[in-house]
Short mmCIF file of C-alpha atoms and ligand atoms in Angstrom, two decimals:
data_model
loop_
_atom_site.label_atom_id
_atom_site.label_comp_id
_atom_site.label_asym_id
_atom_site.label_seq_id
_atom_site.Cartn_x
_atom_site.Cartn_y
_atom_site.Cartn_z
CA UNK A 1 -0.01 0.01 0.04
CA UNK A 2 1.38 3.32 -1.04
CA UNK A 3 0.27 6.68 0.25
CA UNK A 4 1.50 10.19 0.47
CA UNK A 5 1.19 11.86 3.91
CA UNK A 6 0.69 15.58 3.61
CA UNK A 7 2.17 16.32 6.98
CA UNK A 8 5.48 16.85 8.70
CA UNK A 9 4.34 15.10 11.77
CA UNK A 10 6.79 12.30 12.79
CA UNK A 11 4.04 10.57 14.81
CA UNK A 12 1.73 10.33 11.90
CA UNK A 13 4.38 8.84 9.73
CA UNK A 14 5.31 6.45 12.57
CA UNK A 15 1.70 5.30 12.83
CA UNK A 16 1.44 4.56 9.13
CA UNK A 17 4.86 2.72 9.08
CA UNK A 18 3.73 0.62 12.07
CA UNK A 19 0.67 -0.33 9.99
CA UNK A 20 2.94 -1.64 7.17
CA UNK A 21 2.03 1.26 4.83
CA UNK A 22 4.80 2.58 2.60
CA UNK A 23 4.47 6.28 3.04
CA UNK A 24 5.94 9.17 1.22
CA UNK A 25 6.14 12.46 3.26
CA UNK A 26 5.51 15.83 1.50
CA UNK A 27 5.10 18.91 3.63
CA UNK A 28 2.03 20.95 2.52
CA UNK A 29 3.23 24.29 4.05
CA UNK A 30 -0.22 25.98 4.34
CA UNK A 31 -0.91 29.00 6.39
CA UNK A 32 -2.97 27.22 9.21
CA UNK A 33 -3.36 30.41 11.29
CA UNK A 34 -4.92 32.67 8.67
CA UNK A 35 -7.24 29.78 7.38
CA UNK A 36 -8.41 29.02 11.03
CA UNK A 37 -8.98 32.79 11.52
CA UNK A 38 -11.07 33.12 8.36
CA UNK A 39 -13.07 29.95 9.14
CA UNK A 40 -13.85 31.42 12.67
CA UNK A 41 -14.85 34.74 11.19
CA UNK A 42 -17.20 32.79 8.85
CA UNK A 43 -18.71 31.04 11.88
CA UNK A 44 -17.58 27.58 10.71
CA UNK A 45 -18.53 24.74 13.19
CA UNK A 46 -15.67 23.62 15.49
CA UNK A 47 -15.71 20.27 13.63
CA UNK A 48 -15.32 21.91 10.21
CA UNK A 49 -12.18 23.65 11.12
CA UNK A 50 -9.69 20.74 11.36
CA UNK A 51 -11.67 19.05 8.65
CA UNK A 52 -11.08 22.04 6.27
CA UNK A 53 -7.44 22.27 7.36
CA UNK A 54 -6.74 18.68 6.63
CA UNK A 55 -8.57 19.06 3.25
CA UNK A 56 -6.30 22.00 2.41
CA UNK A 57 -3.19 19.89 3.02
CA UNK A 58 -4.30 16.94 1.01
CA UNK A 59 -5.55 19.05 -1.78
CA UNK A 60 -2.40 21.10 -2.19
CA UNK A 61 -0.14 17.88 -2.38
CA UNK A 62 -2.69 16.05 -4.53
CA UNK A 63 -2.52 18.73 -7.18
CA UNK A 64 1.08 17.85 -7.80
CA UNK A 65 0.74 14.09 -7.59
CA UNK A 66 -1.81 12.74 -10.16
CA UNK A 67 -2.93 9.18 -9.50
CA UNK A 68 -1.70 9.03 -5.94
CA UNK A 69 -3.72 8.95 -2.76
CA UNK A 70 -2.87 11.72 -0.41
CA UNK A 71 -3.71 11.87 3.25
CA UNK A 72 -4.11 15.02 5.09
CA UNK A 73 -4.78 15.38 8.81
CA UNK A 74 -5.31 18.03 11.39
CA UNK A 75 -6.11 18.11 15.12
CA UNK A 76 -7.56 20.88 17.37
CA UNK A 77 -8.14 21.15 20.94
CA UNK A 78 -11.47 22.52 22.07
CA UNK A 79 -12.05 23.76 25.52
CA UNK A 80 -15.42 25.61 26.42
CA UNK A 81 -16.15 25.99 22.76
CA UNK A 82 -12.99 27.69 21.98
CA UNK A 83 -10.27 26.35 19.60
CA UNK A 84 -6.63 26.09 20.82
CA UNK A 85 -3.76 25.46 18.41
CA UNK A 86 -0.13 25.07 19.22
CA UNK A 87 1.07 27.04 22.28
CA UNK A 88 2.91 30.23 21.19
CA UNK A 89 5.30 30.44 24.09
CA UNK A 90 6.15 29.02 27.45
CA UNK A 91 3.86 31.57 29.18
CA UNK A 92 1.08 30.61 26.87
CA UNK A 93 1.50 26.88 27.71
CA UNK A 94 1.44 27.66 31.44
CA UNK A 95 -1.79 29.64 31.13
CA UNK A 96 -3.36 26.95 28.94
CA UNK A 97 -2.50 24.14 31.44
CA UNK A 98 -4.01 26.27 34.31
CA UNK A 99 -7.12 26.42 32.31
CA UNK A 100 -7.24 22.68 31.30
CA UNK A 101 -6.26 21.19 34.74
CA UNK A 102 -9.14 19.43 36.42
CA UNK A 103 -11.37 19.98 33.45
CA UNK A 104 -12.66 18.15 30.34
CA UNK A 105 -11.54 19.10 26.85
CA UNK A 106 -11.96 17.52 23.41
CA UNK A 107 -9.54 16.75 20.68
CA UNK A 108 -11.07 16.83 17.15
CA UNK A 109 -8.87 14.90 14.70
CA UNK A 110 -9.73 15.12 10.91
CA UNK A 111 -8.52 12.88 8.23
CA UNK A 112 -9.11 13.50 4.44
CA UNK A 113 -7.85 11.47 1.45
CA UNK A 114 -7.55 13.12 -1.98
CA UNK A 115 -6.88 11.50 -5.34
CA UNK A 116 -6.47 13.37 -8.64
CA UNK A 117 -7.46 16.69 -6.96
CA UNK A 118 -10.74 15.32 -5.53
CA UNK A 119 -11.67 14.37 -2.00
CA UNK A 120 -12.51 10.64 -2.00
CA UNK A 121 -12.75 10.00 1.77
CA UNK A 122 -12.96 11.92 5.09
CA UNK A 123 -13.35 11.02 8.78
CA UNK A 124 -13.57 13.21 11.94
CA UNK A 125 -12.99 11.67 15.41
CA UNK A 126 -13.77 13.43 18.68
CA UNK A 127 -11.99 12.39 21.91
CA UNK A 128 -12.99 13.48 25.38
CA UNK A 129 -9.98 14.13 27.76
CA UNK A 130 -10.23 14.76 31.45
CA UNK A 131 -7.09 16.22 33.03
CA UNK A 132 -6.02 15.72 36.61
CA UNK A 133 -6.00 18.73 38.84
CA UNK A 134 -2.63 20.33 39.23
CA UNK A 135 -1.30 23.28 41.35
CA UNK A 136 0.75 26.05 39.94
CA UNK A 137 4.04 24.34 41.13
CA UNK A 138 3.18 21.11 39.33
CA UNK A 139 2.25 22.95 36.11
CA UNK A 140 5.64 24.98 36.36
CA UNK A 141 7.67 21.78 36.86
CA UNK A 142 5.93 20.05 33.97
CA UNK A 143 6.58 23.07 31.78
CA UNK A 144 10.21 23.36 32.87
CA UNK A 145 10.70 19.66 31.71
CA UNK A 146 8.48 19.79 28.60
CA UNK A 147 9.23 23.13 26.95
CA UNK A 148 10.27 23.65 24.19
CA UNK A 149 9.95 20.19 22.76
CA UNK A 150 6.10 20.23 23.44
CA UNK A 151 5.58 23.44 21.38
CA UNK A 152 4.30 21.62 18.32
CA UNK A 153 1.43 19.84 20.10
CA UNK A 154 -1.83 21.58 20.25
CA UNK A 155 -2.69 20.40 23.68
CA UNK A 156 0.74 21.26 25.21
CA UNK A 157 1.20 17.55 25.99
CA UNK A 158 2.22 14.40 24.24
CA UNK A 159 -0.31 11.82 25.44
CA UNK A 160 2.04 8.90 24.60
CA UNK A 161 4.71 10.25 26.95
CA UNK A 162 2.55 11.63 29.81
CA UNK A 163 -0.75 9.79 29.80
CA UNK A 164 -0.78 10.14 33.61
CA UNK A 165 -1.69 13.79 33.22
CA UNK A 166 -5.28 12.41 32.56
CA UNK A 167 -7.82 10.84 35.02
CA UNK A 168 -10.15 9.69 32.20
CA UNK A 169 -10.31 9.46 28.44
CA UNK A 170 -13.11 8.55 26.11
CA UNK A 171 -11.60 7.82 22.73
CA UNK A 172 -8.97 5.99 20.78
CA UNK A 173 -5.21 5.96 21.01
CA UNK A 174 -4.57 6.80 17.39
CA UNK A 175 -7.05 9.68 17.29
CA UNK A 176 -5.33 11.32 20.24
CA UNK A 177 -1.99 10.88 18.47
CA UNK A 178 -3.48 12.72 15.40
CA UNK A 179 -4.16 10.09 12.80
CA UNK A 180 -7.29 7.92 12.85
CA UNK A 181 -5.66 4.78 11.62
CA UNK A 182 -8.58 2.28 11.96
CA UNK A 183 -10.96 4.27 9.75
CA UNK A 184 -8.12 5.10 7.27
CA UNK A 185 -7.31 1.28 6.96
CA UNK A 186 -10.90 0.52 6.58
CA UNK A 187 -11.10 2.81 3.47
CA UNK A 188 -7.68 1.64 2.10
CA UNK A 189 -8.86 -2.04 2.50
CA UNK A 190 -12.03 -1.45 0.54
CA UNK A 191 -10.12 0.01 -2.41
CA UNK A 192 -7.54 -2.55 -2.70
CA UNK A 193 -7.27 -6.25 -3.71
CA UNK A 194 -4.39 -7.13 -1.34
CA UNK A 195 -4.63 -8.73 2.06
CA UNK A 196 -6.49 -6.41 4.43
CA UNK A 197 -4.35 -4.29 6.77
CA UNK A 198 -5.20 -4.38 10.45
CA UNK A 199 -4.90 -1.76 13.15
CA UNK A 200 -1.38 -2.19 14.84
CA UNK A 201 -1.51 -3.52 18.43
CA UNK A 202 0.26 -1.09 20.80
CA UNK A 203 2.11 -2.27 23.97
CA UNK A 204 3.94 -0.24 26.50
CA UNK A 205 6.45 -0.77 29.31
CA UNK A 206 5.64 1.29 32.35
CA UNK A 207 8.20 2.06 35.08
CA UNK A 208 9.68 4.95 37.10
CA UNK A 209 12.33 5.68 35.85
CA UNK A 210 12.03 3.95 32.54
CA UNK A 211 14.73 5.38 30.11
CA UNK A 212 17.12 2.42 30.92
CA UNK A 213 14.71 -0.14 29.74
CA UNK A 214 15.80 -2.52 26.99
CA UNK A 215 12.35 -3.77 26.32
CA UNK A 216 11.47 -1.39 23.49
CA UNK A 217 14.67 -2.49 21.53
CA UNK A 218 13.91 -6.18 22.11
CA UNK A 219 10.19 -6.04 21.17
CA UNK A 220 10.72 -3.78 18.10
CA UNK A 221 13.33 -6.19 16.82
CA UNK A 222 10.88 -9.15 17.11
CA UNK A 223 8.18 -6.98 15.42
CA UNK A 224 10.55 -6.17 12.50
CA UNK A 225 11.98 -9.78 12.25
CA UNK A 226 8.45 -11.33 12.21
CA UNK A 227 7.24 -8.59 9.75
CA UNK A 228 4.30 -7.77 12.09
CA UNK A 229 2.56 -4.53 12.44
CA UNK A 230 2.49 -2.96 15.90
CA UNK A 231 4.67 -0.93 18.30
CA UNK A 232 6.16 -1.17 21.73
CA UNK A 233 6.83 2.11 23.58
CA UNK A 234 8.38 2.98 27.08
CA UNK A 235 6.28 5.37 29.39
CA UNK A 236 7.67 6.80 32.67
CA UNK A 237 4.74 6.89 35.06
CA UNK A 238 5.08 7.99 38.81
CA UNK A 239 3.70 5.46 41.26
CA UNK A 240 0.67 7.56 42.44
CA UNK A 241 -0.74 7.59 38.89
CA UNK A 242 0.22 4.05 37.93
CA UNK A 243 -3.15 2.16 38.37
CA UNK A 244 -5.32 4.78 36.81
CA UNK A 245 -2.87 5.29 33.88
CA UNK A 246 -3.08 1.54 33.13
CA UNK A 247 -6.98 1.80 33.11
CA UNK A 248 -6.94 4.98 30.88
CA UNK A 249 -4.50 3.34 28.36
CA UNK A 250 -6.38 0.03 28.29
CA UNK A 251 -9.60 2.11 27.62
CA UNK A 252 -8.16 3.80 24.61
CA UNK A 253 -7.00 0.50 23.00
CA UNK A 254 -3.55 -0.49 24.14
CA UNK A 255 -3.18 -4.31 23.88
CA UNK A 256 -0.91 -4.80 26.96
CA UNK A 257 1.97 -3.80 29.13
CA UNK A 258 5.16 -4.86 30.62
CA UNK A 259 5.68 -3.42 34.18
CA UNK A 260 8.90 -2.75 35.99
CA UNK A 261 10.15 -1.22 39.08
CA UNK A 262 8.37 0.18 41.17
CA UNK A 263 4.98 -0.94 39.86
CA UNK A 264 5.17 -4.82 39.89
CA UNK A 265 3.16 -5.19 43.18
CA UNK A 266 0.54 -2.53 42.07
CA UNK A 267 0.24 -4.28 38.77
CA UNK A 268 -1.14 -7.31 40.57
CA UNK A 269 -3.69 -5.41 42.71
CA UNK A 270 -5.33 -3.63 39.67
CA UNK A 271 -5.77 -6.79 37.65
CA UNK A 272 -9.21 -8.48 37.04
CA UNK A 273 -7.55 -11.81 36.70
CA UNK A 274 -4.27 -13.00 37.97
CA UNK A 275 -2.19 -16.01 36.91
CA UNK A 276 -1.24 -18.63 39.52
CA UNK A 277 2.43 -17.79 39.00
CA UNK A 278 1.94 -14.05 39.53
CA UNK A 279 -0.15 -14.77 42.54
CA UNK A 280 2.38 -16.98 44.16
CA UNK A 281 5.34 -14.62 43.27
CA UNK A 282 3.27 -11.64 44.66
CA UNK A 283 3.90 -9.37 41.59
CA UNK A 284 3.34 -9.04 37.89
CA UNK A 285 5.46 -7.89 35.02
CA UNK A 286 3.14 -8.81 31.99
CA UNK A 287 -0.37 -7.42 31.57
CA UNK A 288 -2.77 -8.27 28.85
CA UNK A 289 -5.90 -6.30 28.02
CA UNK A 290 -9.07 -8.26 26.94
CA UNK A 291 -11.68 -6.88 24.47
CA UNK A 292 -14.01 -5.81 27.34
CA UNK A 293 -10.77 -3.91 28.81
CA UNK A 294 -10.31 -6.47 31.74
CA UNK A 295 -6.76 -6.89 32.60
CA UNK A 296 -5.01 -10.26 33.00
CA UNK A 297 -1.73 -10.27 35.09
CA UNK A 298 1.17 -12.65 34.71
CA UNK A 299 4.69 -12.90 35.92
CA UNK A 300 7.19 -14.14 33.38
CA UNK A 301 10.37 -13.52 35.31
CA UNK A 302 10.36 -17.05 36.73
CA UNK A 303 9.86 -18.48 33.22
CA UNK A 304 12.68 -16.27 31.93
CA UNK A 305 15.01 -17.27 34.67
CA UNK A 306 14.44 -21.03 34.10
CA UNK A 307 14.41 -20.92 30.33
CA UNK A 308 17.74 -19.04 30.45
CA UNK A 309 19.20 -21.62 32.84
CA UNK A 310 18.04 -24.39 30.60
CA UNK A 311 19.25 -22.78 27.43
CA UNK A 312 22.67 -22.09 28.95
CA UNK A 313 23.47 -25.26 30.91
CA UNK A 314 22.83 -28.53 29.24
CA UNK A 315 23.26 -30.75 32.20
CA UNK A 316 21.87 -28.86 35.11
CA UNK A 317 19.65 -30.92 37.27
CA UNK A 318 17.38 -29.06 39.74
CA UNK A 319 17.20 -32.24 41.87
CA UNK A 320 20.94 -32.76 42.29
CA UNK A 321 21.20 -30.72 45.57
CA UNK A 322 20.35 -27.67 47.58
CA UNK A 323 20.49 -24.10 46.24
CA UNK A 324 21.67 -20.89 47.81
CA UNK A 325 20.00 -17.55 46.76
CA UNK A 326 21.59 -14.31 47.65
CA UNK A 327 19.01 -11.59 48.01
CA UNK A 328 15.29 -11.35 48.90
CA UNK A 329 14.13 -8.51 46.64
CA UNK A 330 11.62 -8.67 43.74
CA UNK A 331 13.87 -10.77 41.52
CA UNK A 332 14.66 -13.19 44.29
CA UNK A 333 10.76 -13.95 44.55
CA UNK A 334 10.72 -15.07 40.94
CA UNK A 335 14.02 -17.15 41.23
CA UNK A 336 12.79 -18.85 44.42
CA UNK A 337 9.42 -19.63 42.78
CA UNK A 338 11.09 -21.25 39.71
CA UNK A 339 13.59 -23.29 41.60
CA UNK A 340 10.84 -24.66 43.89
CA UNK A 341 8.67 -25.52 40.76
CA UNK A 342 11.77 -27.13 39.10
CA UNK A 343 12.13 -29.54 42.14
CA UNK A 344 15.26 -28.17 44.02
CA UNK A 345 15.05 -30.19 47.16
CA UNK A 346 16.26 -27.33 49.69
CA UNK A 347 16.82 -23.61 49.38
CA UNK A 348 18.93 -21.50 51.58
CA UNK A 349 17.88 -17.90 51.41
CA UNK A 350 20.44 -15.25 52.41
CA UNK A 351 19.78 -11.52 52.60
CA UNK A 352 21.54 -8.44 54.07
CA UNK A 353 18.19 -7.61 55.71
CA UNK A 354 17.16 -10.90 57.30
CA UNK A 355 13.53 -9.86 58.03
CA UNK A 356 13.05 -9.45 54.30
CA UNK A 357 14.08 -13.02 53.65
CA UNK A 358 12.03 -14.27 56.57
CA UNK A 359 9.00 -12.64 55.16
CA UNK A 360 9.57 -14.24 51.77
CA UNK A 361 10.02 -17.65 53.34
CA UNK A 362 6.57 -17.33 55.10
CA UNK A 363 4.90 -16.65 51.82
CA UNK A 364 6.81 -19.50 49.94
CA UNK A 365 7.72 -23.03 50.52
CA UNK A 366 8.70 -25.26 53.47
CA UNK A 367 11.83 -26.13 51.70
CA UNK A 368 13.41 -22.83 52.64
CA UNK A 369 15.88 -21.93 55.49
CA UNK A 370 16.87 -18.31 56.13
CA UNK A 371 20.53 -17.83 56.81
CA UNK A 372 22.50 -14.75 57.97
CA UNK A 373 24.22 -12.68 55.36
CA UNK A 374 27.55 -13.00 57.21
CA UNK A 375 27.34 -16.78 57.09
CA UNK A 376 26.62 -17.18 53.34
CA UNK A 377 30.01 -18.96 52.70
CA UNK A 378 29.29 -21.72 55.37
CA UNK A 379 26.70 -23.29 52.98
CA UNK A 380 28.69 -23.31 49.85
CA UNK A 381 30.12 -26.79 50.25
CA UNK A 382 26.75 -28.55 50.28
CA UNK A 383 24.96 -26.62 47.44
CA UNK A 384 24.78 -27.44 43.78
CA UNK A 385 23.15 -24.16 42.66
CA UNK A 386 24.15 -20.59 43.68
CA UNK A 387 22.16 -17.63 42.34
CA UNK A 388 22.95 -13.95 42.98
CA UNK A 389 19.80 -11.81 42.83
CA UNK A 390 21.18 -8.86 44.72
CA UNK A 391 22.34 -5.77 42.80
CA UNK A 392 25.94 -6.29 44.19
CA UNK A 393 28.50 -6.55 41.39
CA UNK A 394 26.51 -4.45 38.92
CA UNK A 395 28.36 -1.55 37.27
CA UNK A 396 28.13 1.36 39.65
CA UNK A 397 27.18 -0.79 42.76
CA UNK A 398 29.45 -2.20 45.39
CA UNK A 399 31.20 -5.68 44.66
CA UNK A 400 29.65 -8.91 46.01
CA UNK A 401 32.14 -9.87 48.60
CA UNK A 402 32.02 -13.80 48.65
CA UNK A 403 34.79 -16.36 48.57
CA UNK A 404 33.53 -19.45 46.64
CA UNK A 405 36.73 -21.53 47.17
CA UNK A 406 34.66 -24.26 49.00
CA UNK A 407 32.00 -24.47 46.23
CA UNK A 408 32.08 -27.67 44.23
CA UNK A 409 33.22 -27.39 40.60
CA UNK A 410 29.99 -29.37 39.72
CA UNK A 411 27.87 -26.50 41.01
CA UNK A 412 25.96 -24.11 38.66
CA UNK A 413 26.39 -20.42 39.31
CA UNK A 414 23.86 -17.82 37.98
CA UNK A 415 23.97 -14.07 38.27
CA UNK A 416 20.88 -11.98 37.35
CA UNK A 417 23.15 -8.97 36.61
CA UNK A 418 23.87 -8.42 32.94
CA UNK A 419 25.79 -5.26 33.26
CA UNK A 420 28.58 -6.27 33.24
CA UNK A 421 27.99 -9.39 31.21
CA UNK A 422 30.48 -11.37 33.21
CA UNK A 423 30.35 -10.42 36.89
CA UNK A 424 33.26 -11.15 39.36
CA UNK A 425 31.20 -13.92 40.70
CA UNK A 426 30.75 -15.54 37.32
CA UNK A 427 34.47 -15.08 36.55
CA UNK A 428 35.53 -16.73 39.66
CA UNK A 429 33.01 -19.60 39.29
CA UNK A 430 34.25 -20.10 35.52
CA UNK A 431 37.77 -20.32 36.85
CA UNK A 432 36.81 -23.10 39.19
CA UNK A 433 35.21 -24.94 36.32
CA UNK A 434 31.61 -24.38 37.35
CA UNK A 435 28.84 -23.91 34.70
CA UNK A 436 27.96 -20.21 34.75
CA UNK A 437 24.77 -18.39 33.49
CA UNK A 438 24.70 -14.52 33.20
CA UNK A 439 21.48 -12.37 33.44
CA UNK A 440 20.96 -11.14 29.89
CA UNK A 441 19.17 -14.37 28.69
CA UNK A 442 16.62 -14.04 31.66
CA UNK A 443 15.86 -10.55 30.39
CA UNK A 444 15.29 -11.81 26.90
CA UNK A 445 13.38 -14.98 27.71
CA UNK A 446 10.98 -13.21 30.14
CA UNK A 447 9.76 -11.10 27.16
CA UNK A 448 8.80 -14.21 25.01
CA UNK A 449 5.39 -15.03 26.48
CA UNK A 450 4.19 -11.44 26.50
CA UNK A 451 5.15 -10.86 22.90
CA UNK A 452 3.44 -14.00 21.87
CA UNK A 453 0.32 -13.01 23.72
CA UNK A 454 0.05 -9.62 22.34
CA UNK A 455 1.34 -10.02 18.78
CA UNK A 456 0.41 -13.75 18.14
CA UNK A 457 3.94 -15.01 17.12
CA UNK A 458 6.41 -16.76 19.35
CA UNK A 459 9.74 -14.90 19.00
CA UNK A 460 13.21 -16.53 19.09
CA UNK A 461 16.03 -15.54 21.57
CA UNK A 462 19.04 -15.52 19.30
CA UNK A 463 22.52 -13.94 19.29
CA UNK A 464 21.40 -10.98 17.30
CA UNK A 465 18.92 -9.89 19.81
CA UNK A 466 21.34 -10.36 22.57
CA UNK A 467 23.86 -8.14 20.66
CA UNK A 468 21.26 -5.50 20.04
CA UNK A 469 20.14 -5.34 23.75
CA UNK A 470 23.73 -4.98 24.82
CA UNK A 471 24.45 -2.09 22.50
P1 NAP B 1 15.27 -5.16 44.76
O1 NAP B 1 13.89 -5.64 45.03
O2 NAP B 1 15.56 -3.68 45.03
O3 NAP B 1 16.33 -6.06 45.71
C1 NAP B 1 17.65 -5.74 45.73
C2 NAP B 1 18.35 -6.87 46.54
O4 NAP B 1 19.78 -6.42 46.59
C3 NAP B 1 17.96 -6.97 47.96
O5 NAP B 1 18.06 -8.32 48.43
C4 NAP B 1 18.96 -6.07 48.71
O6 NAP B 1 19.17 -6.45 50.07
C5 NAP B 1 20.17 -6.43 47.96
N1 NAP B 1 21.24 -5.47 48.20
C6 NAP B 1 21.27 -4.20 47.66
N2 NAP B 1 22.37 -3.51 48.13
C7 NAP B 1 23.03 -4.30 48.87
C8 NAP B 1 24.24 -4.29 49.67
N3 NAP B 1 24.88 -3.16 49.67
N4 NAP B 1 24.63 -5.31 50.34
C9 NAP B 1 23.85 -6.50 50.40
N5 NAP B 1 22.72 -6.71 49.76
C10 NAP B 1 22.27 -5.66 48.98
O7 NAP B 1 15.80 -5.43 43.26
P2 NAP B 1 15.40 -6.65 42.27
O8 NAP B 1 14.26 -6.27 41.43
O9 NAP B 1 15.30 -7.81 43.12
O10 NAP B 1 16.71 -6.59 41.36
C11 NAP B 1 17.96 -7.13 41.95
C12 NAP B 1 19.02 -7.34 40.83
O11 NAP B 1 18.45 -8.26 39.92
C13 NAP B 1 19.32 -5.96 40.00
O12 NAP B 1 20.65 -5.99 39.75
C14 NAP B 1 18.46 -6.16 38.77
O13 NAP B 1 19.12 -5.49 37.78
C15 NAP B 1 18.60 -7.68 38.55
N6 NAP B 1 17.49 -8.32 37.79
C16 NAP B 1 17.81 -8.87 36.57
C17 NAP B 1 16.76 -9.37 35.71
C18 NAP B 1 17.15 -10.09 34.48
O14 NAP B 1 16.28 -10.18 33.60
N7 NAP B 1 18.31 -10.54 34.33
C19 NAP B 1 15.47 -9.31 36.27
C20 NAP B 1 15.20 -8.68 37.41
C21 NAP B 1 16.25 -8.22 38.27
P3 NAP B 1 18.23 -5.73 51.18
O15 NAP B 1 16.86 -6.36 51.28
O16 NAP B 1 18.99 -5.89 52.39
O17 NAP B 1 18.03 -4.29 50.73
#
């Protein structure tokens, strides 16, 4: 499918590309401000203003491109029957947000397709947005962070980056982003013999912070490799807005979510249905949205840990002897669950903060003994599996201080850390002749069930994706 997009918007281009449409971008350069002023002076309806602007854009480019379909789009924000375009200045944005906070406004998104200088299709979508209440300091902080990059957005926000500004939304993700891809595809499918194109599923990873996350690279690589339409994005959401933001994003059509620190426990409590694994681990990292917007929560960290172990070490036998787990944080819960499931006969749990390990033991299995952090080396001679789930040994963190000279060379040593790829613990264990397993494979494998559930294809964990994630 070939289409000219009469717009400079990177987001509109991205939406079309995620829908597997080959798109040519041509900037229409029309004087939007004077056209809008003249339409207002002629008492044009609010709906007609973006529709006419979209038409101007498509028509101008269509005139120069006979035989080609040209899509023009426009979006305006309407608050109390007044139209708002892009904010002219920082001050303008602050004033606008003071008006919009705690109130409802509408986004009107117009889409027009021209061919051979004639309009052949048009669609207007209206989205109802309710913004949270914000005080002046919160607005000032937001503008300090967002300006000037936000200056080309008519609302003074990018919904895809800060959905937590909104308490409720009635509408569709793509309409909010400025291009009504569902109706556009519906029309293009009617006019073509080829296999119908479908609306791209959108999945997001939510965390706070989130910029370090490798998940977008991973899932986009799998989407490309499998030639699937769809997108995977990262969104930073503060804890107090997490649950409501998930509900808002599910209501506008997102297909699912990955959830990372610090939202994994909250993800479990907001779900309508919870897998046995997530329930036993006490947290969720993978959410799937059903057609009726119900949310199903799962935890794939335990799967990721065990798959990585199995893929890396050919002759590891869970039942061969006791395991020692260092750490009792979120990751330790998943490791503990998967080792118990795999049939490890006894687990020693050792954490700097003993109370945290004891709490974990109470919620888990009878196979577990808690030992003091200072005593961790005493148990090394009798174990056959050692797993570091602490952050010790990671780049920028203190070293893991452990002498493994009494550990059997037949033991398996796993470290969840993947930065560096080979930790001091793994290096020392390799030197002894132990089988060693690094953390990168767990990260990759935990993504597999989620991707398959959202996009319908089971992806492969190969060397190329490992290289990509490590870049
Ligand atoms: P977490 O819940 O914050 O737990 C951190 C753990 O590290 C706790 O047991 C903590 O002990 C311990 N710790 C931190 N500083 C310590 C110190 N100075 N001395 C002794 N112990 C210390 O974090 P998490 O989610 O479990 O993650 C832990 C590590 O696993 C991180 O490095 C993370 O990157 C990695 N991870 C990797 C994957 C993967 O896919 N490969 C997945 C998840 C996590 P206290 O309880 O005493 O504070």
